[in-house]
mmCIF file of C-alpha atoms in Angstrom:
data_model
loop_
_atom_site.group_PDB
_atom_site.id
_atom_site.type_symbol
_atom_site.label_atom_id
_atom_site.label_comp_id
_atom_site.label_asym_id
_atom_site.label_seq_id
_atom_site.Cartn_x
_atom_site.Cartn_y
_atom_site.Cartn_z
ATOM 1 C CA MET R 8 -15.551 13.917 10.708
ATOM 2 C CA SER R 9 -16.837 17.358 9.675
ATOM 3 C CA GLU R 10 -13.248 18.596 9.389
ATOM 4 C CA TYR R 11 -12.977 17.054 5.912
ATOM 5 C CA SER R 12 -15.000 17.636 2.753
ATOM 6 C CA SER R 13 -13.833 14.597 0.757
ATOM 7 C CA LEU R 14 -13.311 11.894 3.370
ATOM 8 C CA LEU R 15 -14.268 10.598 6.798
ATOM 9 C CA TYR R 16 -11.919 9.761 9.674
ATOM 10 C CA GLU R 17 -12.633 7.520 12.621
ATOM 11 C CA ARG R 18 -10.727 5.469 15.153
ATOM 12 C CA ASP R 19 -11.784 2.210 16.732
ATOM 13 C CA ALA R 20 -9.345 1.040 19.396
ATOM 14 C CA ARG R 21 -5.932 0.872 17.659
ATOM 15 C CA ILE R 22 -7.200 1.123 14.069
ATOM 16 C CA ALA R 23 -7.787 4.444 12.259
ATOM 17 C CA THR R 24 -9.975 4.322 9.158
ATOM 18 C CA ILE R 25 -9.869 6.885 6.361
ATOM 19 C CA THR R 26 -12.918 6.611 4.101
ATOM 20 C CA LEU R 27 -12.819 8.379 0.741
ATOM 21 C CA ASN R 28 -16.279 9.922 0.748
ATOM 22 C CA ARG R 29 -17.500 11.174 -2.617
ATOM 23 C CA PRO R 30 -19.658 8.141 -3.459
ATOM 24 C CA GLU R 31 -21.827 10.053 -5.914
ATOM 25 C CA ARG R 32 -18.680 10.468 -8.063
ATOM 26 C CA PHE R 33 -17.112 7.058 -7.286
ATOM 27 C CA ASN R 34 -14.860 8.850 -4.764
ATOM 28 C CA ALA R 35 -13.127 10.703 -7.600
ATOM 29 C CA ILE R 36 -10.159 12.829 -6.602
ATOM 30 C CA ASN R 37 -10.862 16.559 -6.494
ATOM 31 C CA ASP R 38 -8.648 19.458 -5.431
ATOM 32 C CA GLU R 39 -9.272 18.853 -1.735
ATOM 33 C CA MET R 40 -8.808 15.095 -1.427
ATOM 34 C CA PRO R 41 -4.985 14.726 -1.666
ATOM 35 C CA GLY R 42 -4.320 17.276 1.075
ATOM 36 C CA GLU R 43 -7.076 15.845 3.241
ATOM 37 C CA ILE R 44 -5.596 12.367 2.925
ATOM 38 C CA ARG R 45 -2.279 13.744 4.178
ATOM 39 C CA ALA R 46 -4.018 15.596 7.029
ATOM 40 C CA ALA R 47 -5.865 12.436 8.087
ATOM 41 C CA VAL R 48 -2.670 10.355 7.957
ATOM 42 C CA GLU R 49 -0.868 12.949 10.061
ATOM 43 C CA ARG R 50 -3.761 12.888 12.526
ATOM 44 C CA ALA R 51 -3.425 9.104 12.868
ATOM 45 C CA GLU R 52 0.353 9.418 13.056
ATOM 46 C CA ALA R 53 0.062 11.829 15.987
ATOM 47 C CA ASP R 54 -2.408 9.645 17.881
ATOM 48 C CA PRO R 55 -0.486 7.342 20.272
ATOM 49 C CA GLU R 56 -3.455 4.954 20.364
ATOM 50 C CA VAL R 57 -3.329 4.244 16.616
ATOM 51 C CA HIS R 58 -1.219 1.325 15.403
ATOM 52 C CA VAL R 59 -2.717 0.748 11.929
ATOM 53 C CA ILE R 60 -4.367 2.912 9.225
ATOM 54 C CA VAL R 61 -6.995 1.478 6.860
ATOM 55 C CA VAL R 62 -8.012 3.332 3.684
ATOM 56 C CA ARG R 63 -11.323 2.463 2.047
ATOM 57 C CA GLY R 64 -13.932 3.953 -0.259
ATOM 58 C CA ALA R 65 -17.583 4.762 0.400
ATOM 59 C CA GLY R 66 -20.290 3.435 -1.893
ATOM 60 C CA LYS R 67 -19.669 1.238 -4.924
ATOM 61 C CA GLY R 68 -15.893 1.402 -5.155
ATOM 62 C CA PHE R 69 -12.546 2.465 -3.723
ATOM 63 C CA CYS R 70 -11.705 5.371 -6.053
ATOM 64 C CA GLY R 71 -12.311 5.909 -9.758
ATOM 65 C CA GLY R 72 -9.363 8.275 -10.240
ATOM 66 C CA TYR R 73 -9.219 12.005 -10.775
ATOM 67 C CA ASP R 74 -12.574 13.678 -11.342
ATOM 68 C CA LEU R 75 -12.711 13.931 -15.124
ATOM 69 C CA VAL R 76 -15.845 16.063 -14.994
ATOM 70 C CA GLU R 77 -13.705 18.720 -13.314
ATOM 71 C CA TYR R 78 -10.402 18.070 -15.070
ATOM 72 C CA ALA R 79 -11.321 16.876 -18.572
ATOM 73 C CA GLU R 80 -14.777 18.160 -19.472
ATOM 74 C CA THR R 81 -14.251 21.638 -18.031
ATOM 75 C CA GLU R 82 -13.236 24.201 -20.631
ATOM 76 C CA GLY R 83 -10.622 26.872 -20.120
ATOM 77 C CA GLU R 84 -8.126 27.281 -17.304
ATOM 78 C CA ILE R 85 -8.459 24.891 -14.369
ATOM 79 C CA PRO R 86 -6.306 24.144 -11.290
ATOM 80 C CA GLY R 87 -2.893 22.820 -12.267
ATOM 81 C CA SER R 88 -3.347 24.032 -15.812
ATOM 82 C CA GLN R 89 -2.798 27.178 -17.792
ATOM 83 C CA ASP R 90 -3.366 28.578 -21.245
ATOM 84 C CA MET R 91 -0.877 27.557 -23.861
ATOM 85 C CA PRO R 92 2.062 27.840 -24.024
ATOM 86 C CA TRP R 93 2.178 25.234 -21.282
ATOM 87 C CA ASP R 94 4.563 25.780 -18.374
ATOM 88 C CA PRO R 95 5.785 22.313 -17.333
ATOM 89 C CA MET R 96 7.132 23.525 -13.988
ATOM 90 C CA ILE R 97 3.762 24.943 -12.902
ATOM 91 C CA ASP R 98 2.235 21.609 -13.867
ATOM 92 C CA PHE R 99 4.981 19.702 -12.046
ATOM 93 C CA ALA R 100 4.552 21.703 -8.844
ATOM 94 C CA PHE R 101 0.802 21.013 -8.794
ATOM 95 C CA MET R 102 1.080 17.273 -9.413
ATOM 96 C CA GLU R 103 4.171 16.816 -7.237
ATOM 97 C CA ARG R 104 2.204 18.164 -4.289
ATOM 98 C CA ASN R 105 -0.558 15.615 -4.918
ATOM 99 C CA THR R 106 2.015 12.823 -5.230
ATOM 100 C CA GLN R 107 3.578 13.717 -1.898
ATOM 101 C CA ASP R 108 0.137 13.910 -0.278
ATOM 102 C CA PHE R 109 -0.603 10.350 -1.427
ATOM 103 C CA MET R 110 2.875 9.260 -0.346
ATOM 104 C CA SER R 111 2.039 10.246 3.238
ATOM 105 C CA LEU R 112 0.517 6.749 3.364
ATOM 106 C CA TRP R 113 3.917 5.299 2.436
ATOM 107 C CA ARG R 114 5.917 7.578 4.730
ATOM 108 C CA SER R 115 3.676 7.079 7.765
ATOM 109 C CA HIS R 116 5.496 5.221 10.511
ATOM 110 C CA LYS R 117 2.350 3.146 10.988
ATOM 111 C CA PRO R 118 1.340 0.406 8.530
ATOM 112 C CA THR R 119 -1.349 1.295 6.011
ATOM 113 C CA ILE R 120 -3.849 -1.058 4.390
ATOM 114 C CA ALA R 121 -5.888 -0.333 1.248
ATOM 115 C CA ARG R 122 -9.271 -2.086 1.300
ATOM 116 C CA VAL R 123 -10.244 -2.227 -2.379
ATOM 117 C CA HIS R 124 -13.711 -3.023 -3.658
ATOM 118 C CA GLY R 125 -15.281 -1.968 -6.941
ATOM 119 C CA ALA R 126 -12.369 -0.240 -8.618
ATOM 120 C CA ALA R 127 -9.101 1.472 -7.775
ATOM 121 C CA ALA R 128 -8.571 3.021 -11.188
ATOM 122 C CA ALA R 129 -6.096 5.630 -12.422
ATOM 123 C CA GLY R 130 -5.434 8.016 -9.519
ATOM 124 C CA GLY R 131 -7.319 5.599 -7.298
ATOM 125 C CA SER R 132 -4.617 3.009 -7.930
ATOM 126 C CA ASP R 133 -2.043 5.638 -6.927
ATOM 127 C CA ILE R 134 -3.696 5.951 -3.519
ATOM 128 C CA ALA R 135 -4.011 2.186 -3.037
ATOM 129 C CA LEU R 136 -0.425 1.438 -4.088
ATOM 130 C CA CYS R 137 1.014 4.040 -1.723
ATOM 131 C CA CYS R 138 -0.307 1.856 1.091
ATOM 132 C CA ASP R 139 1.853 -0.902 2.541
ATOM 133 C CA PHE R 140 -0.736 -3.621 1.947
ATOM 134 C CA VAL R 141 -3.509 -4.042 -0.629
ATOM 135 C CA ILE R 142 -6.409 -6.381 0.063
ATOM 136 C CA MET R 143 -8.918 -6.683 -2.785
ATOM 137 C CA ALA R 144 -12.312 -8.161 -3.434
ATOM 138 C CA GLU R 145 -12.014 -10.871 -6.073
ATOM 139 C CA ASP R 146 -14.139 -8.922 -8.547
ATOM 140 C CA ALA R 147 -12.534 -5.552 -7.793
ATOM 141 C CA ARG R 148 -10.352 -3.972 -10.470
ATOM 142 C CA ILE R 149 -7.100 -2.064 -10.300
ATOM 143 C CA GLY R 150 -5.057 -0.390 -13.015
ATOM 144 C CA TYR R 151 -4.108 2.873 -14.703
ATOM 145 C CA PRO R 152 -6.091 3.292 -17.957
ATOM 146 C CA PRO R 153 -4.818 6.883 -18.545
ATOM 147 C CA ALA R 154 -1.445 5.305 -19.353
ATOM 148 C CA ARG R 155 -3.011 4.696 -22.775
ATOM 149 C CA VAL R 156 -3.459 8.443 -23.301
ATOM 150 C CA TRP R 157 -3.441 11.380 -20.867
ATOM 151 C CA GLY R 158 -1.360 10.272 -17.946
ATOM 152 C CA VAL R 159 1.584 8.621 -16.232
ATOM 153 C CA PRO R 160 1.126 7.351 -12.640
ATOM 154 C CA THR R 161 3.090 9.879 -10.620
ATOM 155 C CA PRO R 162 3.806 7.818 -7.453
ATOM 156 C CA SER R 163 5.112 5.087 -9.815
ATOM 157 C CA MET R 164 4.838 2.261 -7.310
ATOM 158 C CA TRP R 165 4.247 -0.297 -10.070
ATOM 159 C CA VAL R 166 7.863 -1.179 -10.814
ATOM 160 C CA HIS R 167 8.798 -1.410 -7.139
ATOM 161 C CA ARG R 168 5.923 -3.788 -6.462
ATOM 162 C CA LEU R 169 6.012 -5.851 -9.655
ATOM 163 C CA GLY R 170 9.431 -5.704 -11.264
ATOM 164 C CA PRO R 171 10.084 -4.300 -14.741
ATOM 165 C CA GLN R 172 8.182 -6.743 -16.958
ATOM 166 C CA GLN R 173 4.832 -6.724 -15.148
ATOM 167 C CA ALA R 174 5.172 -2.985 -14.489
ATOM 168 C CA LYS R 175 5.587 -2.376 -18.229
ATOM 169 C CA ARG R 176 2.570 -4.581 -18.911
ATOM 170 C CA MET R 177 0.356 -2.598 -16.536
ATOM 171 C CA MET R 178 1.646 0.845 -17.488
ATOM 172 C CA MET R 179 1.834 0.324 -21.253
ATOM 173 C CA THR R 180 -1.538 -1.381 -21.682
ATOM 174 C CA GLY R 181 -3.527 0.557 -19.083
ATOM 175 C CA GLU R 182 -5.151 -2.778 -18.257
ATOM 176 C CA LEU R 183 -7.532 -3.162 -15.322
ATOM 177 C CA ILE R 184 -7.011 -6.473 -13.541
ATOM 178 C CA ASP R 185 -9.151 -8.215 -10.933
ATOM 179 C CA GLY R 186 -8.180 -9.229 -7.431
ATOM 180 C CA LYS R 187 -7.106 -12.749 -8.362
ATOM 181 C CA GLU R 188 -4.719 -11.513 -11.045
ATOM 182 C CA ALA R 189 -3.423 -8.778 -8.733
ATOM 183 C CA VAL R 190 -2.504 -11.404 -6.141
ATOM 184 C CA ARG R 191 -0.984 -13.688 -8.784
ATOM 185 C CA ILE R 192 1.479 -11.041 -9.947
ATOM 186 C CA GLY R 193 2.203 -9.738 -6.455
ATOM 187 C CA LEU R 194 0.327 -6.439 -6.636
ATOM 188 C CA ALA R 195 -2.130 -7.315 -3.860
ATOM 189 C CA LEU R 196 -1.507 -9.297 -0.688
ATOM 190 C CA GLU R 197 -4.852 -11.093 -0.551
ATOM 191 C CA THR R 198 -8.135 -11.359 -2.433
ATOM 192 C CA VAL R 199 -11.452 -12.631 -1.115
ATOM 193 C CA PRO R 200 -15.130 -12.459 -2.110
ATOM 194 C CA GLU R 201 -16.436 -8.961 -1.403
ATOM 195 C CA ASP R 202 -18.661 -10.156 1.438
ATOM 196 C CA LYS R 203 -15.520 -11.362 3.223
ATOM 197 C CA LEU R 204 -13.417 -8.283 2.509
ATOM 198 C CA ASP R 205 -14.017 -6.595 5.856
ATOM 199 C CA SER R 206 -13.059 -9.785 7.696
ATOM 200 C CA ALA R 207 -9.818 -10.075 5.719
ATOM 201 C CA VAL R 208 -8.879 -6.463 6.427
ATOM 202 C CA GLU R 209 -9.803 -6.771 10.090
ATOM 203 C CA ARG R 210 -7.721 -9.932 10.397
ATOM 204 C CA LEU R 211 -4.557 -8.251 9.096
ATOM 205 C CA ALA R 212 -5.211 -4.974 10.918
ATOM 206 C CA GLY R 213 -5.878 -6.857 14.133
ATOM 207 C CA ARG R 214 -2.656 -8.809 13.804
ATOM 208 C CA LEU R 215 -0.656 -5.631 13.177
ATOM 209 C CA SER R 216 -2.366 -3.708 15.968
ATOM 210 C CA GLY R 217 -1.011 -6.204 18.493
ATOM 211 C CA VAL R 218 2.583 -5.273 17.603
ATOM 212 C CA PRO R 219 4.207 -2.399 19.537
ATOM 213 C CA ARG R 220 4.283 0.860 17.580
ATOM 214 C CA ASN R 221 8.055 1.109 17.791
ATOM 215 C CA GLN R 222 8.465 -2.346 16.255
ATOM 216 C CA LEU R 223 6.080 -1.465 13.420
ATOM 217 C CA MET R 224 7.980 1.760 12.830
ATOM 218 C CA MET R 225 11.395 0.085 12.728
ATOM 219 C CA THR R 226 10.407 -2.732 10.401
ATOM 220 C CA LYS R 227 8.545 -0.406 8.031
ATOM 221 C CA MET R 228 11.552 1.924 7.885
ATOM 222 C CA VAL R 229 13.857 -0.990 7.047
ATOM 223 C CA VAL R 230 11.726 -2.130 4.103
ATOM 224 C CA ASN R 231 10.984 1.388 2.856
ATOM 225 C CA GLN R 232 14.634 2.400 2.782
ATOM 226 C CA ALA R 233 15.397 -0.600 0.568
ATOM 227 C CA VAL R 234 12.793 0.588 -1.953
ATOM 228 C CA GLU R 235 13.928 4.197 -1.692
ATOM 229 C CA ALA R 236 17.522 3.097 -2.309
ATOM 230 C CA GLN R 237 16.342 1.760 -5.669
ATOM 231 C CA GLY R 238 15.650 5.346 -6.725
ATOM 232 C CA LEU R 239 11.989 5.851 -5.854
ATOM 233 C CA SER R 240 12.275 9.642 -5.538
ATOM 234 C CA ASN R 241 13.928 10.040 -8.944
ATOM 235 C CA THR R 242 11.393 7.677 -10.531
ATOM 236 C CA GLN R 243 8.545 9.787 -9.143
ATOM 237 C CA ARG R 244 10.186 12.982 -10.348
ATOM 238 C CA PHE R 245 10.432 11.652 -13.909
ATOM 239 C CA ALA R 246 6.909 10.258 -13.789
ATOM 240 C CA THR R 247 5.433 13.542 -12.577
ATOM 241 C CA ILE R 248 7.139 15.503 -15.353
ATOM 242 C CA PHE R 249 6.077 12.928 -17.958
ATOM 243 C CA ASP R 250 2.518 12.991 -16.623
ATOM 244 C CA GLY R 251 2.291 16.660 -17.522
ATOM 245 C CA ILE R 252 3.780 16.000 -20.952
ATOM 246 C CA ALA R 253 1.272 13.184 -21.530
ATOM 247 C CA ARG R 254 -1.603 15.591 -20.912
ATOM 248 C CA HIS R 255 -0.133 18.140 -23.336
ATOM 249 C CA SER R 256 0.931 15.829 -26.161
ATOM 250 C CA PRO R 257 -1.125 15.966 -29.380
ATOM 251 C CA GLU R 258 -3.008 12.884 -28.193
ATOM 252 C CA GLY R 259 -3.513 14.345 -24.715
ATOM 253 C CA LEU R 260 -4.930 17.597 -26.077
ATOM 254 C CA TRP R 261 -7.166 15.611 -28.401
ATOM 255 C CA PHE R 262 -8.499 13.564 -25.489
ATOM 256 C CA ARG R 263 -9.434 16.606 -23.442
ATOM 257 C CA LYS R 264 -11.101 18.277 -26.419
ATOM 258 C CA ARG R 265 -13.001 15.073 -27.139
ATOM 259 C CA ALA R 266 -14.144 14.918 -23.504
ATOM 260 C CA GLN R 267 -15.475 18.454 -23.816
ATOM 261 C CA GLU R 268 -17.345 17.505 -26.989
ATOM 262 C CA VAL R 269 -18.919 14.193 -25.989
ATOM 263 C CA GLY R 270 -18.315 13.871 -22.234
ATOM 264 C CA PHE R 271 -15.493 12.055 -20.497
ATOM 265 C CA LYS R 272 -17.257 8.667 -20.387
ATOM 266 C CA GLN R 273 -17.528 8.526 -24.176
ATOM 267 C CA ALA R 274 -13.993 9.897 -24.591
ATOM 268 C CA VAL R 275 -12.653 7.207 -22.252
ATOM 269 C CA LYS R 276 -14.623 4.546 -24.136
ATOM 270 C CA GLU R 277 -13.060 5.671 -27.413
ATOM 271 C CA ARG R 278 -9.590 5.874 -25.865
ATOM 272 C CA ASP R 279 -9.808 2.378 -24.432
ATOM 273 C CA SER R 280 -11.554 0.768 -27.408
ATOM 274 C CA GLY R 281 -8.336 -0.660 -28.841
ATOM 275 C CA ASP R 282 -8.519 1.447 -32.006
ATOM 276 C CA PRO R 283 -5.292 3.280 -32.824
ATOM 277 C CA ILE R 284 -5.395 6.596 -31.031
ATOM 278 C CA ALA R 285 -3.695 8.171 -34.024
ATOM 279 C CA GLU R 286 -6.976 7.798 -35.921
ATOM 280 C CA GLY R 287 -8.709 9.979 -33.390
ATOM 281 C CA VAL R 288 -5.821 12.426 -33.323
ATOM 282 C CA SER R 289 -5.829 12.737 -37.077
ATOM 283 C CA LYS R 290 -9.477 13.804 -36.915
ATOM 284 C CA ARG R 291 -9.054 16.327 -34.124
ATOM 285 C CA PRO R 292 -9.063 20.065 -34.883
ATOM 286 C CA HIS R 293 -5.676 21.693 -34.994
ATOM 287 C CA THR R 294 -4.543 22.233 -31.388
ATOM 288 C CA ARG R 295 -2.562 25.444 -31.802
ATOM 289 C CA GLY R 296 -3.785 27.794 -29.094
ATOM 290 C CA ALA R 297 -5.889 25.110 -27.430
ATOM 291 C CA LYS R 298 -6.389 25.153 -23.691
ATOM 292 C CA SER R 299 -4.062 23.135 -21.500
ATOM 293 C CA SER R 300 -5.498 20.086 -19.797
ATOM 294 C CA GLY R 301 -5.730 19.218 -16.136
ATOM 295 C CA LYS R 302 -5.076 15.855 -14.553
ATOM 296 C CA GLY R 303 -7.475 12.947 -15.094
#
């Protein structure tokens, strides 16, 4: 377990568990976490004893998204960012690497299950939706609030899971929905009270772990290729480019500056208040020469 700084890895019989382990920051994504997720998935993939991979979060929730203390409040140049003028290809290369790290959960030949309690918000929803199955506590929440300002979900699994209308609803509103609504629209497989969440995950993982690895591999490849044939790679490429643009639009630059002024929690509260963002943008200082933002 000491091999990783942002997560824990353990195996019990045929089930490998990856635990996002920054509970003091709601398991927020830092620079190390995406690559460590990939490394842990590859470790499970190489282990002939493992049939199923479970991803969960330590502490109060699954994952609250990218660490906005590091990526929004921090002034000046930060990883994946540079002084203006902004270079979109540098930004793309940084975020595309993170996207592919998360997508290791999708590409793994072994089925992956996201166990969601608390919240899988913003980048946390990216991680959960790259898994094959999502099982949520009834009062857990999932969604991508930065779609309101300052982000586009780069793995873009929403449309492939929900269809165009519900995907537009989730991505355009940035709404956080609970487990019951997630199941209703087909985003999650199952929802249960939180005290029964482990049992629900163990039930599915146990069922899958009794299937030969080659059968799991073949059936997962069949379903995945159908999704990939719909243009998943191109969708992710567009989304990753647009994510960088969203963080460097007038509204995106305003949001980062506001986070530096009042802290990211207050900036998020203002962003998600329902007031027209243009009002906040109209009050922001002129952004010429402002620092580029990082991902949040």
